[in-house]
Short mmCIF file of C-alpha atoms in Angstrom, two decimals:
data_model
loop_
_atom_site.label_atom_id
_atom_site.label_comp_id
_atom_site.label_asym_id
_atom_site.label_seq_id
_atom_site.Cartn_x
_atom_site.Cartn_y
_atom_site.Cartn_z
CA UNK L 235 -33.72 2.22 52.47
CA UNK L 236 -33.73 3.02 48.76
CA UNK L 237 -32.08 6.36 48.57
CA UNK L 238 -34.34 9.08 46.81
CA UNK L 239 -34.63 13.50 46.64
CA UNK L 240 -37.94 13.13 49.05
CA UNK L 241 -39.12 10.34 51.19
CA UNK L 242 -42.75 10.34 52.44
CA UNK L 243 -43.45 10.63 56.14
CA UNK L 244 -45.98 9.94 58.15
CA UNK L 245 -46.01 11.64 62.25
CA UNK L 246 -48.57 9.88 64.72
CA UNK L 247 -49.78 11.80 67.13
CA UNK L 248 -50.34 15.58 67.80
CA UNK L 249 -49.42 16.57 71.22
CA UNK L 250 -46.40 18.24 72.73
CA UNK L 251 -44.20 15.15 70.99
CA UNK L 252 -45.87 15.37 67.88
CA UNK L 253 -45.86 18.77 67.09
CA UNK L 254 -42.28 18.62 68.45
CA UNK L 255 -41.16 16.93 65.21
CA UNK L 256 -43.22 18.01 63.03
CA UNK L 257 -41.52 21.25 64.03
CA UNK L 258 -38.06 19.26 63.62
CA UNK L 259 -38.32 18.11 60.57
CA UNK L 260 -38.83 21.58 59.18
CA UNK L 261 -35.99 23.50 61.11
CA UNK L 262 -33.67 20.22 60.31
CA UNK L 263 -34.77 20.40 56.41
CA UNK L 264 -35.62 16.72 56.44
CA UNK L 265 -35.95 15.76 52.81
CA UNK L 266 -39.90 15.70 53.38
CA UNK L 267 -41.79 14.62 49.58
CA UNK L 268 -45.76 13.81 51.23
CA UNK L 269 -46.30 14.84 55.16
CA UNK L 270 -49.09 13.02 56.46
CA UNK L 271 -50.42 13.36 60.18
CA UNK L 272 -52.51 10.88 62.09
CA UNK L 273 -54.47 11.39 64.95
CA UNK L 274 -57.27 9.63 66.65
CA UNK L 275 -59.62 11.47 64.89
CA UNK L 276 -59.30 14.13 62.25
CA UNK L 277 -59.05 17.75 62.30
CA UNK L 278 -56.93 21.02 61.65
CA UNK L 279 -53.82 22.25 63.86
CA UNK L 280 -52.02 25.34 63.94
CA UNK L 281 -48.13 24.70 64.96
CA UNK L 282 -45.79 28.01 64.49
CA UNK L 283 -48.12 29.71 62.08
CA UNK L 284 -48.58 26.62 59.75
CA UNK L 285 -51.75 24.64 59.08
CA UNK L 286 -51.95 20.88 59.26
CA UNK L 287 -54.61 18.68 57.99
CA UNK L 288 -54.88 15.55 60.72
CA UNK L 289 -56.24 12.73 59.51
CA UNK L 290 -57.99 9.83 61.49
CA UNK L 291 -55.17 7.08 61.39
CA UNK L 292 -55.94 3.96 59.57
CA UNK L 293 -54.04 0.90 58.61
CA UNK L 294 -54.26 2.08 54.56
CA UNK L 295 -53.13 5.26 55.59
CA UNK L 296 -49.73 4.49 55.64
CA UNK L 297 -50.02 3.55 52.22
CA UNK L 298 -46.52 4.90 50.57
CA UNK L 299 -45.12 6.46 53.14
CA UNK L 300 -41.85 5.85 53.55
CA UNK L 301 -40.88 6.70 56.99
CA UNK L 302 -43.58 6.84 60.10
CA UNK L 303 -42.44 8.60 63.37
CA UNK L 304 -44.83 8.17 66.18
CA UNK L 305 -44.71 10.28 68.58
CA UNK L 306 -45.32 7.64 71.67
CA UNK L 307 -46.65 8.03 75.64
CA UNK L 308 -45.29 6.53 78.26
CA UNK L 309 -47.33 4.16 80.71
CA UNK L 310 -49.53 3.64 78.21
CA UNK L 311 -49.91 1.07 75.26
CA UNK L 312 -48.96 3.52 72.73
CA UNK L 313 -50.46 3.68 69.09
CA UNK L 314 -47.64 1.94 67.49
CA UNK L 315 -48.97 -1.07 69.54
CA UNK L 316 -51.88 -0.67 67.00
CA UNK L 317 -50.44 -0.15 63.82
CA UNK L 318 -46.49 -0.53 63.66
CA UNK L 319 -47.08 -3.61 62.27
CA UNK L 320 -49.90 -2.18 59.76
CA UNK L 321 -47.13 0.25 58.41
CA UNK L 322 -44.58 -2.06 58.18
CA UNK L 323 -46.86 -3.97 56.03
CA UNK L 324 -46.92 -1.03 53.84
CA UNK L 325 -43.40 -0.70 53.05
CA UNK L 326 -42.75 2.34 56.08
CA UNK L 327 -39.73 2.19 58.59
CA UNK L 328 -41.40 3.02 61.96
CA UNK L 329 -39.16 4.96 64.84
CA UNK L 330 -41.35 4.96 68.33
CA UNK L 331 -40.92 7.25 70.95
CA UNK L 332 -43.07 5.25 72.83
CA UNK L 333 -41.59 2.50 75.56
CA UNK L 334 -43.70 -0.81 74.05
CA UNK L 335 -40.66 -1.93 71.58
CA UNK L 336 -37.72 -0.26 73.67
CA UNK L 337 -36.84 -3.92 75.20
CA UNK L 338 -37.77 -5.96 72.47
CA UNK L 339 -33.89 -7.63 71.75
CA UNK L 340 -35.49 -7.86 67.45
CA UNK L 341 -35.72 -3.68 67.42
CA UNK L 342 -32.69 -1.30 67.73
CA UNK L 343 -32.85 1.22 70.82
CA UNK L 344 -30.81 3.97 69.13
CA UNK L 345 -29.28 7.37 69.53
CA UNK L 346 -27.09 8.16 66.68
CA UNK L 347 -24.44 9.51 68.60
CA UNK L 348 -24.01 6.30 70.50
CA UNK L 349 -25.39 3.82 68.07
CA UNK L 350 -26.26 4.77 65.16
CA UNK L 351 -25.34 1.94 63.14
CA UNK L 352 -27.75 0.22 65.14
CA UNK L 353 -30.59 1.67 63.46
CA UNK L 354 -29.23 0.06 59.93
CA UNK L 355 -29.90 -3.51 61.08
CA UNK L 356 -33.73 -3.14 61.91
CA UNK L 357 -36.18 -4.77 60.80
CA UNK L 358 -39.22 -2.69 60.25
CA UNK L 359 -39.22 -0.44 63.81
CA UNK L 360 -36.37 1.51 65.70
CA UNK L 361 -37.08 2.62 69.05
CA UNK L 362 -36.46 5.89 70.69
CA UNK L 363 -34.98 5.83 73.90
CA UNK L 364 -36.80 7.34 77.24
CA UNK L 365 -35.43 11.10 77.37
CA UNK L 366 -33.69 10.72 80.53
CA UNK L 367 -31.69 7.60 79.12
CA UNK L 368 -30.82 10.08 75.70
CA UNK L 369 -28.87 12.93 76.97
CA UNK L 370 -27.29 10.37 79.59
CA UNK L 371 -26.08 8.01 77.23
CA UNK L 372 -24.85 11.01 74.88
CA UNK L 373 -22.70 12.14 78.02
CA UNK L 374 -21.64 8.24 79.03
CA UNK L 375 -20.30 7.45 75.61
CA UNK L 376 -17.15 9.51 74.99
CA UNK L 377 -15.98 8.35 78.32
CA UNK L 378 -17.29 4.82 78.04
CA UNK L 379 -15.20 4.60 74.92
CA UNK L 380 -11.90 6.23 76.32
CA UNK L 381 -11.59 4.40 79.50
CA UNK L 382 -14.52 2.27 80.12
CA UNK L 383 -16.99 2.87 83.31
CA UNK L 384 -17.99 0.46 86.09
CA UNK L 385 -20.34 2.18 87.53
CA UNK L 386 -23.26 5.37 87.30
CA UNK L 387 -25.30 6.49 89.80
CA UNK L 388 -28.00 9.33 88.22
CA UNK L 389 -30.33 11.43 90.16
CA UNK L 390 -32.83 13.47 87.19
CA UNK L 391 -34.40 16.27 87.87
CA UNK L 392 -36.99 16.11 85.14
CA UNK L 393 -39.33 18.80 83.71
CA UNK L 394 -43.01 18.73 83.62
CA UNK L 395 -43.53 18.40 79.94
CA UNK L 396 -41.82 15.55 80.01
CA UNK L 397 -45.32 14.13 81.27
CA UNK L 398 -47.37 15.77 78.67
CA UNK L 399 -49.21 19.39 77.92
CA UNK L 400 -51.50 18.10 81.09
CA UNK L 401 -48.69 17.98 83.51
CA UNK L 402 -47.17 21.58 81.88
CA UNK L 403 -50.89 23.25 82.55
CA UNK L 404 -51.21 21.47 85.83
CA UNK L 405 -47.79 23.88 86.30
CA UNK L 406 -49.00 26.96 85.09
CA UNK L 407 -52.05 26.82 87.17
CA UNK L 408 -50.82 25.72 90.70
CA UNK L 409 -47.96 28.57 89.94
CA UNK L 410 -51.61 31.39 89.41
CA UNK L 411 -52.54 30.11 92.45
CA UNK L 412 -50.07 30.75 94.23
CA UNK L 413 -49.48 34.28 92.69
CA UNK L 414 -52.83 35.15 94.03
CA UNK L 415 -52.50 34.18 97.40
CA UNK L 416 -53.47 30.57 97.74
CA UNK L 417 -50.52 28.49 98.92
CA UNK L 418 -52.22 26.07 101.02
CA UNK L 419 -54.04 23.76 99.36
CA UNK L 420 -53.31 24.55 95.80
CA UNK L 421 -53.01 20.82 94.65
CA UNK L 422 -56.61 20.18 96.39
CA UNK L 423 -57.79 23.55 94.96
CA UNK L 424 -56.25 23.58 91.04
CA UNK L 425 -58.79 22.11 88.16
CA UNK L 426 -55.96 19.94 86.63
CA UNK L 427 -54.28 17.47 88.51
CA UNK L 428 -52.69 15.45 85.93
CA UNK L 429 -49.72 14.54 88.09
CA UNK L 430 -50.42 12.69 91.95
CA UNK L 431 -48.31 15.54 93.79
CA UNK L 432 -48.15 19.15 93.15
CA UNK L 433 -45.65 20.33 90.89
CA UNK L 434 -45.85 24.28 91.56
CA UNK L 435 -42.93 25.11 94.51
CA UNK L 436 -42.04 21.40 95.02
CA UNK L 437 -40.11 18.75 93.65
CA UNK L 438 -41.00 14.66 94.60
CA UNK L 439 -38.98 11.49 93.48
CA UNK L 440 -41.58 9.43 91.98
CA UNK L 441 -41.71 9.15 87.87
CA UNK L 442 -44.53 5.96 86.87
CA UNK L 443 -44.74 3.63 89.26
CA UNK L 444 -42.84 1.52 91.71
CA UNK L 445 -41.90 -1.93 90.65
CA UNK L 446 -38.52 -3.81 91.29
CA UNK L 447 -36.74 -3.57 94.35
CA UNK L 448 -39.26 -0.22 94.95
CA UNK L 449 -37.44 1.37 92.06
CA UNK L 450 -39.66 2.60 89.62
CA UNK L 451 -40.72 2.58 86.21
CA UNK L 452 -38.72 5.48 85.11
CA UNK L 453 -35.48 4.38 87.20
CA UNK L 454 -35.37 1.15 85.74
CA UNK L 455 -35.73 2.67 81.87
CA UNK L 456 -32.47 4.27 82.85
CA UNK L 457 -30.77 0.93 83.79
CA UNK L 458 -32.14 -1.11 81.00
CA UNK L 459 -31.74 1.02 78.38
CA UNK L 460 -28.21 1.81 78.77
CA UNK L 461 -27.25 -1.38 78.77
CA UNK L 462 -28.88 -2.36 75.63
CA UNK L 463 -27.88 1.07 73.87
CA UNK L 464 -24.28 0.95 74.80
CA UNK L 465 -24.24 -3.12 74.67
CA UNK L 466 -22.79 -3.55 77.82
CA UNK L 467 -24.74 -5.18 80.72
CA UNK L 468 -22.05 -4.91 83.09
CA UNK L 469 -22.35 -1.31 83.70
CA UNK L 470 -23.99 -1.31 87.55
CA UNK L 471 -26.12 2.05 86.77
CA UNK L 472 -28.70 3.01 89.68
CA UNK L 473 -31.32 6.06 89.51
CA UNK L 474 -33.50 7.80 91.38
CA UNK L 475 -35.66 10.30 88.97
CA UNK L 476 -37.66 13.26 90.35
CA UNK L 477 -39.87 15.76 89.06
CA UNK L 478 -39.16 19.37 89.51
CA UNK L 479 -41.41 22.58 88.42
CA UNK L 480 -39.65 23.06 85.00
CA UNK L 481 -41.17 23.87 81.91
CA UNK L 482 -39.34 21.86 79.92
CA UNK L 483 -35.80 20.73 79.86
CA UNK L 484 -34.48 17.69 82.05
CA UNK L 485 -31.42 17.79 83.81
CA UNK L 486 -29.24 15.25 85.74
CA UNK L 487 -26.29 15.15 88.39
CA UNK L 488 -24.36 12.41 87.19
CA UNK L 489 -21.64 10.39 88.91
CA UNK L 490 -19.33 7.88 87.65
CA UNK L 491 -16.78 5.33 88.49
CA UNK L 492 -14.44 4.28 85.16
CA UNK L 493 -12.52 1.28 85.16
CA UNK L 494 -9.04 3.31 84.40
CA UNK L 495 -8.38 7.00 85.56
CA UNK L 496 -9.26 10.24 83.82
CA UNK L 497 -8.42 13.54 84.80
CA UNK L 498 -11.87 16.26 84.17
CA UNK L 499 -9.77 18.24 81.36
CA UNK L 500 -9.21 15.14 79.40
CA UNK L 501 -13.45 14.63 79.79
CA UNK L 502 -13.69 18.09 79.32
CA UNK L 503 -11.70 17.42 75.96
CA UNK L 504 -13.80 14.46 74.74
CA UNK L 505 -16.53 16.36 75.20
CA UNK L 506 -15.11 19.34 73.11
CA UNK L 507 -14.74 17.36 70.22
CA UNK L 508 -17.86 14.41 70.43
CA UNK L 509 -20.86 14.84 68.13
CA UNK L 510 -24.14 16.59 69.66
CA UNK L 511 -22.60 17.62 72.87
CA UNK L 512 -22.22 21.29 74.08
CA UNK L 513 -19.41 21.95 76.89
CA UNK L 514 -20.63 24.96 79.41
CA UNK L 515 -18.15 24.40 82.13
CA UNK L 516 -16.54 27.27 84.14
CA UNK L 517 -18.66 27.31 87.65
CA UNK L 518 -16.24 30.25 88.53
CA UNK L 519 -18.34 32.62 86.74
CA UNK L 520 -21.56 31.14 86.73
CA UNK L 521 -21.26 29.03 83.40
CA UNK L 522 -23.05 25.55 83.99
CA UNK L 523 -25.71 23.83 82.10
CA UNK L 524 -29.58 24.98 82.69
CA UNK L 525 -32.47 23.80 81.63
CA UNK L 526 -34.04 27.40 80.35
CA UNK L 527 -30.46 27.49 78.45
CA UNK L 528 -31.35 24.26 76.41
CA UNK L 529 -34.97 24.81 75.80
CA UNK L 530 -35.09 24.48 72.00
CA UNK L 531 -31.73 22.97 71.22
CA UNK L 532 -30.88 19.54 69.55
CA UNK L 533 -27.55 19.42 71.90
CA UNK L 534 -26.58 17.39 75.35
CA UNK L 535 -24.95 20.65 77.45
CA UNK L 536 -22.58 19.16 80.24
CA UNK L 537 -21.04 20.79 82.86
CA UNK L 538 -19.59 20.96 86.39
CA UNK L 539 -17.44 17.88 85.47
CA UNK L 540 -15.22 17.52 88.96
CA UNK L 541 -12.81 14.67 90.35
CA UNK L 542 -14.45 12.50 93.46
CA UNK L 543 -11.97 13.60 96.07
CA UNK L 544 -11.96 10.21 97.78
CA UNK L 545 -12.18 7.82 95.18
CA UNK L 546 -9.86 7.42 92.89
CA UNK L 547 -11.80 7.03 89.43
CA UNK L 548 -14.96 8.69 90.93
CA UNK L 549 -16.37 11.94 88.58
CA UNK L 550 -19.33 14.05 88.64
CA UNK L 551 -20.61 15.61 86.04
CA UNK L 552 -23.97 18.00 84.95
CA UNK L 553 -26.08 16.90 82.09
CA UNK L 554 -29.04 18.63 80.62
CA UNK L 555 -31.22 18.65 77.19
CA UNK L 556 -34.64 20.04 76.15
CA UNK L 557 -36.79 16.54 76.74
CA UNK L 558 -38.87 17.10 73.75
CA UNK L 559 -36.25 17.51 71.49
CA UNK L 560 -33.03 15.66 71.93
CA UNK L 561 -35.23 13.65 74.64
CA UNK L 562 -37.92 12.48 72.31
CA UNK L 563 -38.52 14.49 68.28
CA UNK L 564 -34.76 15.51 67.34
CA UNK L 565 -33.81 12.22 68.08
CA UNK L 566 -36.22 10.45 66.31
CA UNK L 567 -35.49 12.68 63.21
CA UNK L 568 -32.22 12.27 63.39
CA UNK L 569 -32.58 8.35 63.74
CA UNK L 570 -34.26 9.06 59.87
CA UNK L 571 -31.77 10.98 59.28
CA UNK L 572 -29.36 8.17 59.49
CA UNK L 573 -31.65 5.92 57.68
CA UNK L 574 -31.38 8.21 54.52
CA UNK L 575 -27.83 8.82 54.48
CA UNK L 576 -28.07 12.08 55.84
CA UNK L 577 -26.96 11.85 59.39
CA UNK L 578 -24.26 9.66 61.43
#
């Protein structure tokens, strides 16, 4: 990318993702020259105080911009399906949060503290990883690198924005109900059911839907995408992912197997030091990763890192990071970020 003082951006798409980085690229100081913002149709939003103008997206729209992040869904066909291409066309880089270009083997899957260099040899689009795979990945690395691992098995425990504003309101109501008496029933008797089960007082182990092996969607991301972000198929990762009745913030209980051994205060000490990662690790006195603790923050926090006592190489380990950030807009900035020079 041609190196200048401002580069012209374009964000697609205004809900929770969207105005996630628009919010980003403000509190990082992106270099942002023109700020356009694309919607299905056009209209004004309000995000901390500040007025945008949304504009209906169109093929010319991304006219000189320079960089285009779209924001994404997942289970969907997102927009970038639509208009990547269009963009491209027009001289933009496109990074998608979305999961249509995630597998493709001719677009990067990137997280710059894992593979950042990765996003220098695209051509045209860079993906953004599922959240759950992000702050995963962030914690496998350091290790990965040190000593090599065989195997992960990952159980997530994954908040409801991480299926949109919907699945957050869904929350909020179902937890009123309850307040006020109504227990029984409350998924049959709330307005919103975004999500199949009730999120309000429960937790249940189903994120998209079942495919392979009765794994599903979301468990295979996990899988696939580590393999291609870390380029090494051979890790045997399994995953079962649930969602839980948190705002926002996705955490998982994480265990390992490494190919040679590796005592937790040598992790603990990789960790210390390795980009993006915040060590919160003394269980004596209540210091551990939480998901209310890392609402708002760029940063993988990892904790609760602890031997296997019966197999030899075996560790367990805490991992949690806000989904909207690190998991989906803080990312994707800071994927630009390398593609200017400015980051990793």
């Amino acid at each position: 990318m041609i190196k200048k003082s401002k580069y012209n951006v374009a964000v697609v798409g205004v809900g929770v993702v969207g105005i996630e980085m628009l919010r980003v690229l403000r509190q990082r100081n992106f270099p942002v020259g023109d700020l356009k913002v694309f919607a299905r149709s056009a209209r004004e939003i309000e995000a901390d105080g500040q007025k945008y103008q949304v504009e209906a997206i169109t093929p010319e729209g991304f006219t000189g911009i320079d960089i285009a992040l779209f924001a994404g869904t997942e289970g969907e066909k997102g927009a970038a399906v639509a208009y990547a291409a269009e963009a491209v066309k027009r001289g933009a880089v496109v990074i998608d949060n979305g999961a249509d270009f995630r597998m493709d083997p001719k677009v990067p899957l990137v997280v710059p503290e894992v593979n950042g260099k990765d996003a220098l040899k695209h051509k045209g689009i860079i993906a953004n990883p599922n959240c759950s795979t992000i702050q995963l990945v962030v914690a496998l690395s350091p290790i990965h690198k040190k000593v090599g691992i065989k195997r992960v098995i990952v159980t997530t425990l994954q908040a409801s924005s991480g299926a949109g504003k919907s699945a957050v309101d869904q929350l909020k109501e179902e937890n009123s109900l309850i307040a006020s008496g109504g227990y029984d029933n409350v998924h049959v008797n709330a307005s919103n059911k975004s999500m199949p089960q009730q999120l309000a007082y429960n937790c249940f182990p189903q994120i998209g839907g079942f495919s392979d092996a009765d794994y599903t969607s979301e468990e295979w991301k996990l899988v696939k995408e580590t393999h291609k972000i870390m380029h090494d198929d051979k890790i045997k990762v399994t995953a079962t992912t649930v969602r839980v009745p948190v705002r926002t913030g996705h955490s998982e209980a994480v265990y390992i197997e490494t190919k040679d051994p590796i005592i937790p205060e040598k992790v603990k000490a990789l960790f210390f030091k390795a980009p993006g990662i915040i060590l919160v690790d003394d269980p004596k006195i209540g210091l551990y990763p939480m998901p209310y603790d890392a609402e708002g923050k760029d940063e993988v926090f990892i904790g609760r890192i602890r031997k296997d006592p019966y197999v030899k190489n075996g560790l367990w380990m805490w991992v949690v990071a806000d989904n909207l950030r690190k998991g989906a807009a803080s990312n994707a900035v800071q994927i630009a970020e390398v593609l200017i020079g400015k980051g990793k």
